[in-house]
Amino acid sequence: MEGVASAALLLVLAIGALFTRRVVIRRRGGTFDCSLRLTPGSARAAVHLGARSATGPVPGAEPDHPRAAERGTRAPLSASGVRAGRGWAYGIAQYENDRIDWFRIFSYAYRPAAVLTRRDLEVIGRRDAVGHDELALFPGWTIVECRFGTGLVELAMSPDALTGFLSWLEAAPPGQNVSRVA
C-alpha cells in the first residue's frame, strides 16, 4: 500500500512540475501555442549557416558535428529535442528580440528545444491541415512552411498566432533586410 501511495505522489509531483514549467515560461510574456515539424536536412541547416550563437561561434560547429545541434547552443536551430521526420511536436513558442525560442510541452527542460532566428527564416507558403496533419493538430490551425537554411521547418498555429508571427517576422529593425514572407 505504501508503494502505491509513493508512486501516486511521484506521478502528481511529475505532472505538477510540467505545469509549473509551463507557467514559468508563459510568465515571461510573448508566448503562443505552436506545433513544430522538421523535415530532413533542417537539423543540419544550422551547421551550414555557421552555427552562430549570441556570443559568437559555437565551439566544434563544423558540418555534421554532434555539438552543433545541442540544446541551448543558441544556434539558429538547435534541435536536439526535435527530430527530423518524426511528425508534429506540440509546444510553446516565445518571441525574443530576433529569434523565437520553441519549448516542447512535455519536457522538464527550461532551455528551448529549437531556436529560430528571424534573419534565417523565410516563409514560403501556408496551408490548412488535411489528412494526417488534421488529426495531429488543433482544429482551425494553419501550417506555415518556412525555409531555414537548406531545410524546411513547418510551424502550425492558430490564425491569431499566425498574424502575430508574420508581423514579428516583417518587423525587423531597419537595415536588416528581412522582409521574408512569400
PDB file of C-alpha atoms in Angstrom:
ATOM      1  CA  MET A   1       0.000   0.000   0.000  1.00  0.00           C
ATOM      2  CA  GLU A   2       2.855   2.333   0.844  1.00  0.00           C
ATOM      3  CA  GLY A   3       4.421   1.689  -2.581  1.00  0.00           C
ATOM      4  CA  VAL A   4       1.193   2.640  -4.397  1.00  0.00           C
ATOM      5  CA  ALA A   5       0.907   5.863  -2.390  1.00  0.00           C
ATOM      6  CA  SER A   6       4.547   6.705  -3.158  1.00  0.00           C
ATOM      7  CA  ALA A   7       4.007   6.069  -6.880  1.00  0.00           C
ATOM      8  CA  ALA A   8       0.853   8.218  -6.891  1.00  0.00           C
ATOM      9  CA  LEU A   9       2.678  11.040  -5.097  1.00  0.00           C
ATOM     10  CA  LEU A  10       5.551  10.806  -7.591  1.00  0.00           C
ATOM     11  CA  LEU A  11       3.096  10.989 -10.502  1.00  0.00           C
ATOM     12  CA  VAL A  12       1.369  14.039  -9.028  1.00  0.00           C
ATOM     13  CA  LEU A  13       4.732  15.753  -8.495  1.00  0.00           C
ATOM     14  CA  ALA A  14       5.817  14.995 -12.079  1.00  0.00           C
ATOM     15  CA  ILE A  15       2.602  16.443 -13.509  1.00  0.00           C
ATOM     16  CA  GLY A  16       2.893  19.437 -11.189  1.00  0.00           C
ATOM     17  CA  ALA A  17       6.460  20.074 -12.389  1.00  0.00           C
ATOM     18  CA  LEU A  18       5.278  20.115 -16.030  1.00  0.00           C
ATOM     19  CA  PHE A  19       2.507  22.559 -15.159  1.00  0.00           C
ATOM     20  CA  THR A  20       4.866  24.795 -13.170  1.00  0.00           C
ATOM     21  CA  ARG A  21       7.384  24.881 -16.037  1.00  0.00           C
ATOM     22  CA  ARG A  22       4.676  25.943 -18.469  1.00  0.00           C
ATOM     23  CA  VAL A  23       3.501  28.725 -16.126  1.00  0.00           C
ATOM     24  CA  VAL A  24       7.078  29.992 -15.681  1.00  0.00           C
ATOM     25  CA  ILE A  25       7.689  30.079 -19.453  1.00  0.00           C
ATOM     26  CA  ARG A  26       4.383  31.865 -20.120  1.00  0.00           C
ATOM     27  CA  ARG A  27       5.051  34.443 -17.386  1.00  0.00           C
ATOM     28  CA  ARG A  28       7.979  35.811 -19.385  1.00  0.00           C
ATOM     29  CA  GLY A  29       5.430  37.019 -21.954  1.00  0.00           C
ATOM     30  CA  GLY A  30       5.313  36.918 -25.738  1.00  0.00           C
ATOM     31  CA  THR A  31       4.264  33.275 -25.950  1.00  0.00           C
ATOM     32  CA  PHE A  32       1.899  31.385 -28.227  1.00  0.00           C
ATOM     33  CA  ASP A  33       0.966  27.748 -28.758  1.00  0.00           C
ATOM     34  CA  CYS A  34       2.770  26.329 -31.755  1.00  0.00           C
ATOM     35  CA  SER A  35       3.461  22.864 -33.144  1.00  0.00           C
ATOM     36  CA  LEU A  36       6.713  22.258 -34.998  1.00  0.00           C
ATOM     37  CA  ARG A  37       7.808  19.684 -37.560  1.00  0.00           C
ATOM     38  CA  LEU A  38      11.252  19.414 -39.099  1.00  0.00           C
ATOM     39  CA  THR A  39      11.946  17.935 -42.488  1.00  0.00           C
ATOM     40  CA  PRO A  40      15.163  16.059 -43.306  1.00  0.00           C
ATOM     41  CA  GLY A  41      18.064  18.494 -43.635  1.00  0.00           C
ATOM     42  CA  SER A  42      16.656  21.048 -41.193  1.00  0.00           C
ATOM     43  CA  ALA A  43      18.812  19.999 -38.262  1.00  0.00           C
ATOM     44  CA  ARG A  44      21.917  20.336 -40.444  1.00  0.00           C
ATOM     45  CA  ALA A  45      20.761  23.760 -41.691  1.00  0.00           C
ATOM     46  CA  ALA A  46      22.124  25.416 -38.552  1.00  0.00           C
ATOM     47  CA  VAL A  47      25.535  23.894 -39.179  1.00  0.00           C
ATOM     48  CA  HIS A  48      25.597  25.117 -42.783  1.00  0.00           C
ATOM     49  CA  LEU A  49      24.624  28.607 -41.630  1.00  0.00           C
ATOM     50  CA  GLY A  50      27.681  28.760 -39.392  1.00  0.00           C
ATOM     51  CA  ALA A  51      26.042  27.742 -36.092  1.00  0.00           C
ATOM     52  CA  ARG A  52      26.174  31.265 -34.705  1.00  0.00           C
ATOM     53  CA  SER A  53      25.419  31.932 -31.092  1.00  0.00           C
ATOM     54  CA  ALA A  54      24.617  35.139 -29.241  1.00  0.00           C
ATOM     55  CA  THR A  55      28.247  35.388 -28.091  1.00  0.00           C
ATOM     56  CA  GLY A  56      29.991  34.120 -31.224  1.00  0.00           C
ATOM     57  CA  PRO A  57      30.675  30.808 -32.951  1.00  0.00           C
ATOM     58  CA  VAL A  58      29.754  27.605 -31.207  1.00  0.00           C
ATOM     59  CA  PRO A  59      32.901  25.558 -30.482  1.00  0.00           C
ATOM     60  CA  GLY A  60      33.047  22.455 -32.635  1.00  0.00           C
ATOM     61  CA  ALA A  61      30.299  23.578 -35.028  1.00  0.00           C
ATOM     62  CA  GLU A  62      31.663  22.156 -38.220  1.00  0.00           C
ATOM     63  CA  PRO A  63      29.292  20.293 -40.598  1.00  0.00           C
ATOM     64  CA  ASP A  64      27.731  17.142 -39.135  1.00  0.00           C
ATOM     65  CA  HIS A  65      29.361  17.747 -35.757  1.00  0.00           C
ATOM     66  CA  PRO A  66      27.066  16.452 -32.983  1.00  0.00           C
ATOM     67  CA  ARG A  67      27.580  19.547 -30.755  1.00  0.00           C
ATOM     68  CA  ALA A  68      26.007  21.821 -33.396  1.00  0.00           C
ATOM     69  CA  ALA A  69      22.561  20.518 -32.504  1.00  0.00           C
ATOM     70  CA  GLU A  70      22.935  20.643 -28.717  1.00  0.00           C
ATOM     71  CA  ARG A  71      20.155  22.163 -26.703  1.00  0.00           C
ATOM     72  CA  GLY A  72      20.824  25.718 -25.593  1.00  0.00           C
ATOM     73  CA  THR A  73      23.683  26.475 -28.005  1.00  0.00           C
ATOM     74  CA  ARG A  74      21.658  29.388 -29.412  1.00  0.00           C
ATOM     75  CA  ALA A  75      22.463  28.248 -32.931  1.00  0.00           C
ATOM     76  CA  PRO A  76      19.833  29.359 -35.476  1.00  0.00           C
ATOM     77  CA  LEU A  77      18.184  25.988 -34.977  1.00  0.00           C
ATOM     78  CA  SER A  78      19.214  23.785 -32.107  1.00  0.00           C
ATOM     79  CA  ALA A  79      17.099  20.718 -32.486  1.00  0.00           C
ATOM     80  CA  SER A  80      18.162  18.072 -30.025  1.00  0.00           C
ATOM     81  CA  GLY A  81      14.618  17.859 -28.662  1.00  0.00           C
ATOM     82  CA  VAL A  82      13.013  17.737 -32.115  1.00  0.00           C
ATOM     83  CA  ARG A  83      13.924  15.110 -34.691  1.00  0.00           C
ATOM     84  CA  ALA A  84      13.508  15.448 -38.446  1.00  0.00           C
ATOM     85  CA  GLY A  85      10.809  13.278 -39.995  1.00  0.00           C
ATOM     86  CA  ARG A  86       9.111  12.349 -36.704  1.00  0.00           C
ATOM     87  CA  GLY A  87       5.878  14.275 -37.077  1.00  0.00           C
ATOM     88  CA  TRP A  88       4.415  17.169 -35.158  1.00  0.00           C
ATOM     89  CA  ALA A  89       5.665  18.161 -31.726  1.00  0.00           C
ATOM     90  CA  TYR A  90       3.389  20.397 -29.649  1.00  0.00           C
ATOM     91  CA  GLY A  91       4.981  23.254 -27.782  1.00  0.00           C
ATOM     92  CA  ILE A  92       5.081  26.872 -26.717  1.00  0.00           C
ATOM     93  CA  ALA A  93       6.923  29.456 -28.797  1.00  0.00           C
ATOM     94  CA  GLN A  94       8.256  32.628 -27.243  1.00  0.00           C
ATOM     95  CA  TYR A  95       9.294  35.792 -29.051  1.00  0.00           C
ATOM     96  CA  GLU A  96      12.714  37.152 -28.223  1.00  0.00           C
ATOM     97  CA  ASN A  97      14.455  40.093 -29.951  1.00  0.00           C
ATOM     98  CA  ASP A  98      15.491  38.437 -33.216  1.00  0.00           C
ATOM     99  CA  ARG A  99      14.556  34.837 -32.565  1.00  0.00           C
ATOM    100  CA  ILE A 100      11.768  32.553 -31.499  1.00  0.00           C
ATOM    101  CA  ASP A 101      12.513  30.066 -28.752  1.00  0.00           C
ATOM    102  CA  TRP A 102      10.385  26.933 -29.020  1.00  0.00           C
ATOM    103  CA  PHE A 103       9.802  24.728 -25.962  1.00  0.00           C
ATOM    104  CA  ARG A 104       8.320  21.229 -26.021  1.00  0.00           C
ATOM    105  CA  ILE A 105       5.222  20.957 -23.853  1.00  0.00           C
ATOM    106  CA  PHE A 106       6.071  17.572 -22.372  1.00  0.00           C
ATOM    107  CA  SER A 107       9.610  18.285 -21.222  1.00  0.00           C
ATOM    108  CA  TYR A 108      11.164  19.381 -17.962  1.00  0.00           C
ATOM    109  CA  ALA A 109      13.904  21.455 -19.653  1.00  0.00           C
ATOM    110  CA  TYR A 110      13.820  25.217 -19.223  1.00  0.00           C
ATOM    111  CA  ARG A 111      16.004  25.687 -22.316  1.00  0.00           C
ATOM    112  CA  PRO A 112      14.319  25.807 -25.722  1.00  0.00           C
ATOM    113  CA  ALA A 113      14.320  22.661 -27.843  1.00  0.00           C
ATOM    114  CA  ALA A 114      14.563  24.794 -31.019  1.00  0.00           C
ATOM    115  CA  VAL A 115      15.719  28.335 -31.707  1.00  0.00           C
ATOM    116  CA  LEU A 116      14.611  30.023 -34.941  1.00  0.00           C
ATOM    117  CA  THR A 117      16.325  33.288 -35.879  1.00  0.00           C
ATOM    118  CA  ARG A 118      14.411  35.919 -37.843  1.00  0.00           C
ATOM    119  CA  ARG A 119      17.301  36.507 -40.268  1.00  0.00           C
ATOM    120  CA  ASP A 120      17.482  32.841 -41.330  1.00  0.00           C
ATOM    121  CA  LEU A 121      13.736  32.152 -41.516  1.00  0.00           C
ATOM    122  CA  GLU A 122      11.724  32.648 -44.716  1.00  0.00           C
ATOM    123  CA  VAL A 123       8.020  31.859 -45.068  1.00  0.00           C
ATOM    124  CA  ILE A 124       7.462  30.104 -48.395  1.00  0.00           C
ATOM    125  CA  GLY A 125       3.819  29.101 -48.036  1.00  0.00           C
ATOM    126  CA  ARG A 126       0.889  28.302 -45.834  1.00  0.00           C
ATOM    127  CA  ARG A 127      -1.866  25.737 -45.965  1.00  0.00           C
ATOM    128  CA  ASP A 128      -4.699  24.268 -43.986  1.00  0.00           C
ATOM    129  CA  ALA A 129      -4.188  20.979 -42.194  1.00  0.00           C
ATOM    130  CA  VAL A 130      -5.513  17.974 -44.142  1.00  0.00           C
ATOM    131  CA  GLY A 131      -5.208  14.222 -43.757  1.00  0.00           C
ATOM    132  CA  HIS A 132      -2.810  13.090 -41.032  1.00  0.00           C
ATOM    133  CA  ASP A 133      -1.918  16.697 -40.197  1.00  0.00           C
ATOM    134  CA  GLU A 134      -5.552  17.393 -39.368  1.00  0.00           C
ATOM    135  CA  LEU A 135      -5.530  14.571 -36.817  1.00  0.00           C
ATOM    136  CA  ALA A 136      -2.297  15.762 -35.179  1.00  0.00           C
ATOM    137  CA  LEU A 137      -3.148  19.462 -34.858  1.00  0.00           C
ATOM    138  CA  PHE A 138      -5.838  21.557 -33.220  1.00  0.00           C
ATOM    139  CA  PRO A 139      -8.890  22.404 -35.352  1.00  0.00           C
ATOM    140  CA  GLY A 140      -8.520  25.595 -37.369  1.00  0.00           C
ATOM    141  CA  TRP A 141      -4.742  25.770 -37.144  1.00  0.00           C
ATOM    142  CA  THR A 142      -2.744  26.840 -40.187  1.00  0.00           C
ATOM    143  CA  ILE A 143       0.528  25.249 -41.273  1.00  0.00           C
ATOM    144  CA  VAL A 144       3.274  27.692 -42.251  1.00  0.00           C
ATOM    145  CA  GLU A 145       6.081  26.255 -44.359  1.00  0.00           C
ATOM    146  CA  CYS A 146       9.391  28.019 -43.764  1.00  0.00           C
ATOM    147  CA  ARG A 147      12.763  27.712 -45.454  1.00  0.00           C
ATOM    148  CA  PHE A 148      15.531  27.564 -42.917  1.00  0.00           C
ATOM    149  CA  GLY A 149      18.948  27.241 -44.488  1.00  0.00           C
ATOM    150  CA  THR A 150      18.974  24.065 -46.566  1.00  0.00           C
ATOM    151  CA  GLY A 151      15.965  22.518 -44.861  1.00  0.00           C
ATOM    152  CA  LEU A 152      12.327  23.191 -44.176  1.00  0.00           C
ATOM    153  CA  VAL A 153      10.593  23.859 -40.885  1.00  0.00           C
ATOM    154  CA  GLU A 154       6.830  23.684 -40.591  1.00  0.00           C
ATOM    155  CA  LEU A 155       5.028  25.576 -37.862  1.00  0.00           C
ATOM    156  CA  ALA A 156       1.351  25.109 -37.058  1.00  0.00           C
ATOM    157  CA  MET A 157      -0.564  27.746 -35.123  1.00  0.00           C
ATOM    158  CA  SER A 158      -3.908  29.434 -34.671  1.00  0.00           C
ATOM    159  CA  PRO A 159      -4.931  32.263 -37.036  1.00  0.00           C
ATOM    160  CA  ASP A 160      -4.315  34.870 -34.295  1.00  0.00           C
ATOM    161  CA  ALA A 161      -0.844  33.489 -33.571  1.00  0.00           C
ATOM    162  CA  LEU A 162      -0.127  33.406 -37.324  1.00  0.00           C
ATOM    163  CA  THR A 163      -0.915  37.123 -37.625  1.00  0.00           C
ATOM    164  CA  GLY A 164       1.456  37.884 -34.759  1.00  0.00           C
ATOM    165  CA  PHE A 165       4.171  35.621 -36.202  1.00  0.00           C
ATOM    166  CA  LEU A 166       4.046  37.239 -39.648  1.00  0.00           C
ATOM    167  CA  SER A 167       4.081  40.716 -38.072  1.00  0.00           C
ATOM    168  CA  TRP A 168       7.102  39.791 -35.947  1.00  0.00           C
ATOM    169  CA  LEU A 169       8.900  38.367 -38.961  1.00  0.00           C
ATOM    170  CA  GLU A 170       8.401  41.537 -41.008  1.00  0.00           C
ATOM    171  CA  ALA A 171       9.116  43.924 -38.112  1.00  0.00           C
ATOM    172  CA  ALA A 172      12.893  43.669 -38.172  1.00  0.00           C
ATOM    173  CA  PRO A 173      14.910  46.777 -37.326  1.00  0.00           C
ATOM    174  CA  PRO A 174      15.871  48.983 -40.293  1.00  0.00           C
ATOM    175  CA  GLY A 175      18.791  47.806 -42.361  1.00  0.00           C
ATOM    176  CA  GLN A 176      18.402  44.098 -41.711  1.00  0.00           C
ATOM    177  CA  ASN A 177      16.542  43.446 -44.991  1.00  0.00           C
ATOM    178  CA  VAL A 178      14.423  40.596 -43.669  1.00  0.00           C
ATOM    179  CA  SER A 179      11.089  41.016 -45.419  1.00  0.00           C
ATOM    180  CA  ARG A 180      10.877  37.257 -45.819  1.00  0.00           C
ATOM    181  CA  VAL A 181       7.220  36.448 -46.238  1.00  0.00           C
ATOM    182  CA  ALA A 182       6.094  34.963 -49.549  1.00  0.00           C
TER     183      ALA A 182
END
